[in-house]
Coordinates of C-alpha atoms in Angstrom, one line a residue:
Chain A
M1 CA 27.2 116.4 132.8
S2 CA 25.2 117.6 129.9
V3 CA 26.3 116.5 126.4
I4 CA 23.4 117.8 124.3
T5 CA 22.4 121.3 124.8
G6 CA 20.6 124.1 123.0
T7 CA 17.2 124.7 121.7
D8 CA 15.8 123.3 118.5
S9 CA 14.7 126.0 116.1
R10 CA 15.0 124.1 112.9
A11 CA 12.4 123.7 110.2
S12 CA 9.8 120.9 110.6
D13 CA 10.0 118.0 108.3
A14 CA 6.8 119.1 106.6
A15 CA 8.4 122.5 105.9
L16 CA 11.5 120.8 104.6
I17 CA 9.4 118.7 102.2
Q18 CA 7.7 121.8 100.9
R19 CA 11.0 123.5 100.2
I20 CA 12.4 120.4 98.5
V21 CA 9.3 120.3 96.3
G22 CA 10.1 123.9 95.5
R23 CA 13.6 122.7 94.4
D24 CA 15.4 124.3 97.4
E25 CA 18.7 122.4 97.5
S26 CA 19.5 123.6 101.0
A27 CA 16.4 121.9 102.3
L28 CA 17.6 118.6 100.9
A29 CA 21.0 119.2 102.6
E30 CA 19.2 119.9 105.8
A31 CA 17.1 116.7 105.6
Y32 CA 20.4 114.9 104.9
D33 CA 22.1 116.3 107.9
R34 CA 19.0 115.4 110.0
Y35 CA 18.6 111.8 109.0
A36 CA 21.7 110.5 107.1
G37 CA 23.3 109.3 110.4
M38 CA 20.3 107.1 111.3
L39 CA 20.1 105.7 107.8
S40 CA 23.8 105.1 107.4
S41 CA 23.8 103.2 110.7
V42 CA 21.0 100.8 109.7
L43 CA 22.4 100.4 106.2
N44 CA 25.8 99.4 107.5
R45 CA 24.3 97.1 110.1
I46 CA 22.3 95.2 107.5
L47 CA 24.8 95.2 104.6
R48 CA 28.1 95.2 106.4
D49 CA 29.4 96.7 103.2
T50 CA 30.3 100.4 103.4
Q51 CA 30.4 100.9 99.6
A52 CA 26.9 99.4 99.1
A53 CA 25.6 101.4 102.1
E54 CA 27.0 104.6 100.7
E55 CA 25.4 104.0 97.3
I56 CA 22.0 103.3 98.8
L57 CA 22.2 106.3 101.2
Q58 CA 22.8 108.7 98.3
D59 CA 20.1 107.1 96.2
I60 CA 17.5 107.4 98.9
F61 CA 18.1 111.1 99.2
F62 CA 18.1 111.5 95.5
Q63 CA 14.7 109.7 95.4
L64 CA 13.5 112.1 98.0
W65 CA 14.6 115.0 95.8
R66 CA 12.8 113.5 92.8
T67 CA 9.6 112.4 94.4
A68 CA 9.1 114.8 97.3
A69 CA 5.9 116.0 95.7
N70 CA 4.4 112.6 96.2
F71 CA 5.2 112.6 99.9
D72 CA 2.2 113.6 102.1
A73 CA 3.7 114.8 105.4
S74 CA 0.3 114.9 107.0
R75 CA -0.2 111.1 106.4
G76 CA 3.2 109.8 107.1
S77 CA 6.5 110.5 108.8
L78 CA 9.6 111.4 106.8
P79 CA 12.1 109.6 109.0
G80 CA 9.8 106.6 109.2
W81 CA 9.5 106.5 105.4
L82 CA 13.3 107.0 105.0
M83 CA 14.0 104.1 107.5
V84 CA 11.6 101.7 105.8
I85 CA 13.0 102.6 102.3
A86 CA 16.6 102.2 103.6
R87 CA 15.9 98.8 105.2
N88 CA 13.9 97.5 102.2
R89 CA 16.7 98.6 99.8
A90 CA 19.4 97.0 102.0
I91 CA 17.4 93.8 102.3
S92 CA 16.8 93.7 98.6
R93 CA 20.5 94.2 98.0
L94 CA 21.1 91.2 100.3
R95 CA 18.6 89.2 98.3
R96 CA 20.3 89.8 95.0
H97 CA 23.3 88.1 96.6
N98 CA 21.0 85.4 98.0
P99 CA 18.0 85.0 95.7
A100 CA 16.5 82.3 97.9
M101 CA 15.5 84.9 100.5
G102 CA 12.1 85.6 98.9
D103 CA 10.3 88.3 97.1
E104 CA 10.4 92.1 97.3
L105 CA 9.1 94.0 100.3
V106 CA 6.4 96.5 99.8
E107 CA 6.9 100.2 100.6
N108 CA 4.0 101.6 102.4
T109 CA 3.0 104.8 104.2
V110 CA 4.7 104.9 107.6
V111 CA 3.4 106.6 110.7
L112 CA 5.8 107.3 113.5
Q113 CA 4.2 108.1 116.9
S114 CA 7.4 110.1 117.8
N115 CA 8.9 113.2 116.3
L116 CA 12.5 112.7 115.4
E117 CA 13.2 116.1 113.9
S118 CA 15.8 117.1 116.6
N119 CA 19.0 115.5 117.5
V120 CA 17.9 115.4 121.1
A121 CA 14.6 113.5 120.2
Q122 CA 16.6 111.1 118.1
Q123 CA 19.0 110.3 120.9
Q124 CA 16.1 109.8 123.4
M125 CA 14.4 107.5 121.0
I126 CA 17.6 105.5 120.3
G127 CA 17.9 105.0 124.1
K128 CA 14.3 103.9 124.3
V129 CA 14.6 101.4 121.4
K130 CA 17.9 100.0 122.7
G131 CA 16.4 99.7 126.1
A132 CA 13.3 98.0 124.8
L133 CA 15.3 95.5 122.8
E134 CA 17.7 94.8 125.7
N135 CA 14.8 94.0 128.0
L136 CA 13.5 91.3 125.7
P137 CA 14.4 87.7 126.5
K138 CA 17.5 86.8 124.6
E139 CA 15.8 84.4 122.2
Q140 CA 13.1 87.0 121.3
R141 CA 15.7 89.7 120.7
A142 CA 17.7 87.4 118.5
A143 CA 14.6 86.5 116.5
I144 CA 13.7 90.2 116.1
E145 CA 17.2 91.0 114.9
L146 CA 17.3 88.2 112.4
A147 CA 13.9 89.4 111.0
Y148 CA 14.7 93.1 110.9
F149 CA 18.4 93.2 110.1
E150 CA 18.7 90.1 108.0
G151 CA 15.3 90.1 106.5
L152 CA 14.5 86.5 107.5
T153 CA 10.9 85.2 107.6
H154 CA 9.5 82.9 110.3
S155 CA 10.6 79.7 108.5
E156 CA 14.0 81.1 107.5
I157 CA 14.6 82.0 111.2
A158 CA 13.6 78.5 112.2
Q159 CA 15.9 77.1 109.6
R160 CA 18.8 79.3 110.7
T161 CA 18.4 78.7 114.4
G162 CA 17.3 75.1 114.3
D163 CA 14.2 75.9 116.5
P164 CA 10.7 74.6 115.6
L165 CA 8.7 76.9 113.4
G166 CA 5.9 77.2 116.1
T167 CA 8.5 78.3 118.7
V168 CA 9.9 81.0 116.4
K169 CA 6.4 82.3 115.7
T170 CA 5.5 82.5 119.4
R171 CA 8.8 84.2 120.1
L172 CA 8.4 86.9 117.5
R173 CA 4.7 87.5 118.4
S174 CA 5.6 87.9 122.1
A175 CA 8.5 90.2 121.1
V176 CA 6.4 92.5 118.9
E177 CA 3.7 92.6 121.6
T178 CA 6.3 93.8 124.1
L179 CA 7.9 96.2 121.7
K180 CA 4.5 97.7 120.9
R181 CA 3.8 98.3 124.6
N182 CA 7.2 99.8 125.3
L183 CA 7.7 101.9 122.1
N184 CA 4.4 103.6 122.0
P185 CA 4.5 107.0 123.7
Chain B
M1 CA -9.6 87.0 110.4
N2 CA -12.7 88.6 111.8
N3 CA -15.0 90.0 109.1
G4 CA -11.9 90.0 107.0
H5 CA -9.9 92.0 109.6
P6 CA -6.8 90.3 111.2
T7 CA -7.9 89.0 114.6
R8 CA -4.5 89.8 116.1
E9 CA -3.1 93.3 115.9
E10 CA 0.4 92.0 116.1
D11 CA -0.1 90.5 112.6
F12 CA 0.5 94.0 111.2
D13 CA 3.8 94.3 113.2
L14 CA 4.9 90.9 112.0
Y15 CA 4.1 91.9 108.4
A16 CA 6.0 95.1 108.8
L17 CA 8.9 93.2 110.2
G18 CA 8.9 91.0 107.1
A19 CA 8.4 87.8 109.1
L20 CA 5.2 86.7 107.5
E21 CA 5.3 84.6 104.4
G22 CA 2.9 82.7 102.0
D23 CA -0.8 82.9 102.8
E24 CA -0.3 84.9 106.0
K25 CA 1.5 87.6 104.1
R26 CA -0.9 87.6 101.1
T27 CA -3.9 87.8 103.4
I28 CA -2.7 91.0 105.0
E29 CA -1.7 92.6 101.6
T30 CA -5.1 91.7 100.1
H31 CA -7.0 93.0 103.1
V32 CA -5.3 96.4 103.6
A33 CA -5.7 97.2 99.9
D34 CA -9.4 97.6 100.5
C35 CA -9.6 98.4 104.2
A36 CA -8.6 102.0 105.2
P37 CA -8.6 101.4 109.0
C38 CA -6.4 98.3 108.7
A39 CA -4.1 100.2 106.2
E40 CA -3.8 102.9 109.0
K41 CA -2.9 100.2 111.5
L42 CA -0.3 98.8 109.1
A43 CA 1.2 102.2 108.7
E44 CA 1.5 102.5 112.5
A45 CA 3.1 99.1 112.7
Q46 CA 5.5 100.0 109.9
G47 CA 6.6 103.0 112.0
R48 CA 7.0 100.9 115.1
M49 CA 9.1 98.3 113.5
A50 CA 11.1 100.9 111.6
M51 CA 12.3 102.2 114.9
I52 CA 14.2 99.0 115.4
A53 CA 16.7 100.6 112.9
L54 CA 17.7 102.9 115.7
A55 CA 19.2 100.0 117.6
A56 CA 21.9 99.8 115.0
P57 CA 25.4 100.9 116.2
Y58 CA 26.0 104.4 115.1
S59 CA 27.8 104.6 111.8
P60 CA 28.3 108.2 110.5
P61 CA 27.6 108.8 106.8
P62 CA 30.8 108.8 104.8
A63 CA 32.1 112.4 104.3
G64 CA 31.8 112.5 100.5
V65 CA 28.2 111.3 100.1
K66 CA 26.5 114.6 100.8
E67 CA 28.8 116.3 98.3
K68 CA 28.1 113.7 95.6
L69 CA 24.4 114.0 96.3
M70 CA 24.4 117.8 95.9
R71 CA 26.3 117.4 92.7
Q72 CA 23.9 114.8 91.5
I73 CA 20.8 117.0 92.1
V74 CA 22.5 120.0 90.4
G75 CA 23.3 117.7 87.5
S76 CA 19.8 116.4 87.3
S77 CA 18.4 120.0 87.2
T78 CA 20.9 121.0 84.5
G79 CA 19.8 118.0 82.5
R80 CA 16.3 119.4 82.2
G81 CA 17.5 122.8 81.0
G82 CA 18.8 123.9 77.6
T83 CA 22.1 123.1 76.1
F84 CA 24.7 125.4 74.6
A85 CA 26.0 124.7 71.2
V86 CA 29.0 126.2 69.4
M87 CA 27.7 127.8 66.2
P88 CA 29.7 127.5 63.0
S89 CA 31.4 130.8 62.0
K90 CA 29.7 132.7 59.2
Q91 CA 31.1 134.7 56.3
P92 CA 30.8 138.5 56.6
G93 CA 27.4 139.4 55.3
V94 CA 24.7 142.0 55.9
F95 CA 25.6 142.4 59.6
A96 CA 29.2 143.2 58.9
G97 CA 28.4 146.9 59.1
W98 CA 27.4 146.4 62.8
L99 CA 31.0 145.5 63.7
W100 CA 31.5 148.9 65.2
A101 CA 28.8 148.2 67.7
L102 CA 29.8 144.6 68.4
V103 CA 33.4 145.4 69.4
P104 CA 32.5 147.3 72.6
L105 CA 29.8 144.7 73.3
S106 CA 32.3 141.9 73.1
G107 CA 34.5 143.8 75.5
G108 CA 31.6 144.0 77.9
F109 CA 31.0 140.3 77.5
A110 CA 34.7 139.6 78.3
C111 CA 34.5 141.7 81.4
A112 CA 31.3 139.9 82.5
L113 CA 33.0 136.5 81.9
V114 CA 36.0 137.5 84.0
F115 CA 33.6 138.7 86.7
L116 CA 31.7 135.4 86.6
W117 CA 34.9 133.4 86.6
L118 CA 36.1 135.2 89.7
H119 CA 32.7 134.8 91.3
A120 CA 32.8 131.0 90.6
L121 CA 36.2 130.8 92.2
Q122 CA 34.9 132.5 95.3
L123 CA 31.9 130.1 95.4
D124 CA 34.2 127.1 95.0
S125 CA 36.2 128.3 97.9
Q126 CA 33.0 128.9 100.0
I127 CA 31.7 125.4 99.1
E128 CA 35.0 123.8 100.1
A129 CA 35.0 125.7 103.4
L130 CA 31.4 124.6 104.0
N131 CA 32.3 121.0 103.2
N132 CA 35.2 121.0 105.6
R133 CA 32.9 122.5 108.2
A134 CA 30.3 119.8 107.6
Q135 CA 32.9 117.0 107.8
E136 CA 34.1 118.5 111.1
Q137 CA 30.5 118.7 112.4
D138 CA 29.9 115.0 111.3
S139 CA 32.9 114.0 113.2
Q140 CA 31.9 115.9 116.3
I141 CA 28.4 114.5 116.2
A142 CA 29.8 111.0 115.8
Q143 CA 32.0 111.6 118.9
Q144 CA 29.1 112.9 120.9
R145 CA 27.0 109.9 120.0
S146 CA 29.8 107.6 121.1
I147 CA 30.0 109.4 124.4
I148 CA 26.2 109.2 124.8
D149 CA 26.2 105.5 124.0
M150 CA 29.0 105.1 126.5
L151 CA 27.2 107.0 129.3
G152 CA 24.2 104.8 128.8
A153 CA 26.1 101.5 128.8
K154 CA 25.8 99.2 131.7
D155 CA 29.5 98.4 131.7
T156 CA 30.7 102.0 132.1
V157 CA 32.3 102.7 135.5
V158 CA 32.5 106.0 137.3
V159 CA 35.8 106.7 139.2
S160 CA 36.1 109.6 141.6
L161 CA 39.6 111.1 141.8
A162 CA 40.6 112.5 145.1
E163 CA 43.2 115.2 145.8
Q164 CA 46.5 114.2 147.3
K165 CA 48.4 115.6 150.3
L166 CA 50.6 118.7 149.7
Q167 CA 49.2 119.1 146.2
P168 CA 46.8 121.6 144.6
L169 CA 43.2 121.2 145.7
G170 CA 40.9 119.7 143.1
T171 CA 38.4 117.1 142.3
A172 CA 37.5 115.1 139.2
R173 CA 35.5 112.2 137.9
V174 CA 36.3 109.8 135.1
L175 CA 33.7 107.7 133.3
Y176 CA 35.3 104.8 131.6
N177 CA 34.2 102.0 129.4
A178 CA 36.9 99.4 129.0
K179 CA 35.2 97.5 126.2
R180 CA 35.0 100.6 124.0
G181 CA 38.3 102.1 125.3
L182 CA 36.5 105.4 125.8
L183 CA 36.9 107.7 128.8
V184 CA 35.5 111.1 129.7
Y185 CA 37.3 113.2 132.4
N186 CA 35.6 116.1 134.2
G187 CA 37.5 118.0 136.8
T188 CA 38.5 121.2 138.4
L189 CA 42.0 122.1 139.4
P190 CA 43.8 125.5 139.9
P191 CA 45.8 126.7 136.9
A192 CA 49.0 124.7 136.4
P193 CA 52.3 126.6 137.1
A194 CA 53.7 128.5 134.1
D195 CA 56.2 125.8 133.2
K196 CA 54.0 122.8 134.0
S197 CA 51.0 120.9 132.7
Y198 CA 48.6 118.5 134.2
Q199 CA 48.5 115.0 132.6
L200 CA 45.7 112.5 132.9
W201 CA 46.8 108.8 133.1
L202 CA 45.0 105.5 132.8
V203 CA 46.8 103.0 135.0
P204 CA 46.1 99.6 133.5
T205 CA 46.0 96.4 135.5
N206 CA 48.9 95.3 133.3
G207 CA 51.6 97.4 131.8
A208 CA 52.7 101.0 131.9
P209 CA 50.3 104.0 132.5
I210 CA 48.7 105.3 129.3
S211 CA 48.5 109.1 128.7
A212 CA 44.9 110.2 128.2
G213 CA 45.5 114.0 127.8
V214 CA 47.5 117.0 128.8
F215 CA 45.9 120.2 130.1
E216 CA 46.8 123.4 132.0
S217 CA 43.4 124.2 133.6
S218 CA 42.0 127.7 134.1
E219 CA 40.9 129.6 137.2
G220 CA 37.4 128.5 138.2
G221 CA 37.0 126.5 135.0
T222 CA 36.1 122.8 134.4
D223 CA 38.3 120.7 132.3
R224 CA 36.8 118.1 130.1
I225 CA 38.8 115.5 128.3
T226 CA 37.5 112.8 126.0
A227 CA 40.1 110.2 125.2
Q228 CA 40.3 106.9 123.3
V229 CA 42.6 104.2 124.6
P230 CA 43.0 100.7 123.1
A231 CA 39.6 98.9 123.5
G232 CA 39.6 96.2 126.1
T233 CA 42.2 98.0 128.4
A234 CA 41.3 97.0 132.0
A235 CA 42.0 100.0 134.3
K236 CA 43.3 99.8 137.8
A237 CA 43.2 103.5 138.5
F238 CA 43.1 106.9 137.0
A239 CA 45.5 109.7 138.0
V240 CA 46.5 113.3 137.3
T241 CA 50.1 114.2 137.6
L242 CA 52.0 117.5 137.4
E243 CA 54.5 117.3 134.5
P244 CA 56.8 119.6 132.6
R245 CA 54.9 121.8 130.1
G246 CA 53.5 119.7 127.3
G247 CA 53.5 116.4 129.2
K248 CA 55.7 113.4 129.2
P249 CA 55.5 109.9 127.7
A250 CA 55.5 108.3 131.2
P251 CA 54.5 109.9 134.6
T252 CA 57.4 111.7 136.3
G253 CA 55.8 114.2 138.5
P254 CA 53.8 114.0 141.8
F255 CA 50.2 112.7 141.9
V256 CA 47.7 115.5 142.1
L257 CA 44.6 113.5 141.8
L258 CA 44.2 109.7 142.2
G259 CA 41.2 107.4 142.0
P260 CA 41.3 103.6 142.1
V261 CA 38.8 101.6 140.0
S262 CA 36.7 99.7 142.4

């Protein structure tokens, strides 16, 4: 049974950015259709607050509209950049509610090794990422999720789980080594 | 560090993950500020770690956000443009003699305004139609993603439904995930008699059969039904019965297809 069919004849991200820079509103709408689902999912997972997730989602795309000229598609990936911004904003929002969580994350250029421009590619990558995480040992996966979705550092994870700091560091290092092997094309 | 470079490549991933703190974090930040190759490695690590976002359960964007966004960008563009002001009326003066020319002009303006107003109404209607279509598409995409997630889930079972004696020939398969309460039926059956419908049932381990869809089937076609039942419903079997046109709340007709959940 095939659920996803059809060919992808849509504009590339780089072409969309160019059109957004040229104040083409339909290009922003297209970028929204392409990536809002991904961003909405991660925002809701982190914040567990649909109102806050909605505000940040809108704000991210408004930022894209205002600052698209600064985005260099040859140096970085649009979905990568959007996902980093979404996660950073969501974690920052959590930190406002919990100031002890630490200082602001830095937004950098983001390079994705995979193209996520089509729905098919996104679905394939979602399967790959879920598979890679599910194959991690339980404690490693839990540590990764605490770091990524809750924005916890090594020592905060140790405090949360009650595990020694060294153990947490070893788990996270092993986890990112494995993810790096499994997520690279 | 090795000549200032991090000795372990995973440090970039741990930084991108946000796990580093204190000196470990500052060391990376200070170093990449002046080291292009390491800045590139960090950008790649950012991308790798960003993909963890894709593991989040799918949550479709709320329907109104796109509309608000589009209004916001239109508003921000207008803000940069000029403003219209109502000018105070003036006493008749040197231009009063031009009134004969202004009267037909104002008539022309009035016609143009009516035309623009009608055009705006038409555009509003088109925008509303497009918004409705977008919401419908969002909903379809969300459903497709749920199905894709279900198909890939380890706890999804596949049940083959076999034809029953003295009943129409057919075959079907049901994919069912009890935890999500989601089922997908794919089957072929001859068209139902004129006054009859086929009805798909989930037979739970406890309680009465649950209707999962009514269909008539077409010659040579494949029927596909996606249905949501209460999450956590344990299924004993799936069945298709022949019912009066439109279906019934509980099965009354003969079993056409039946498949136990092994």
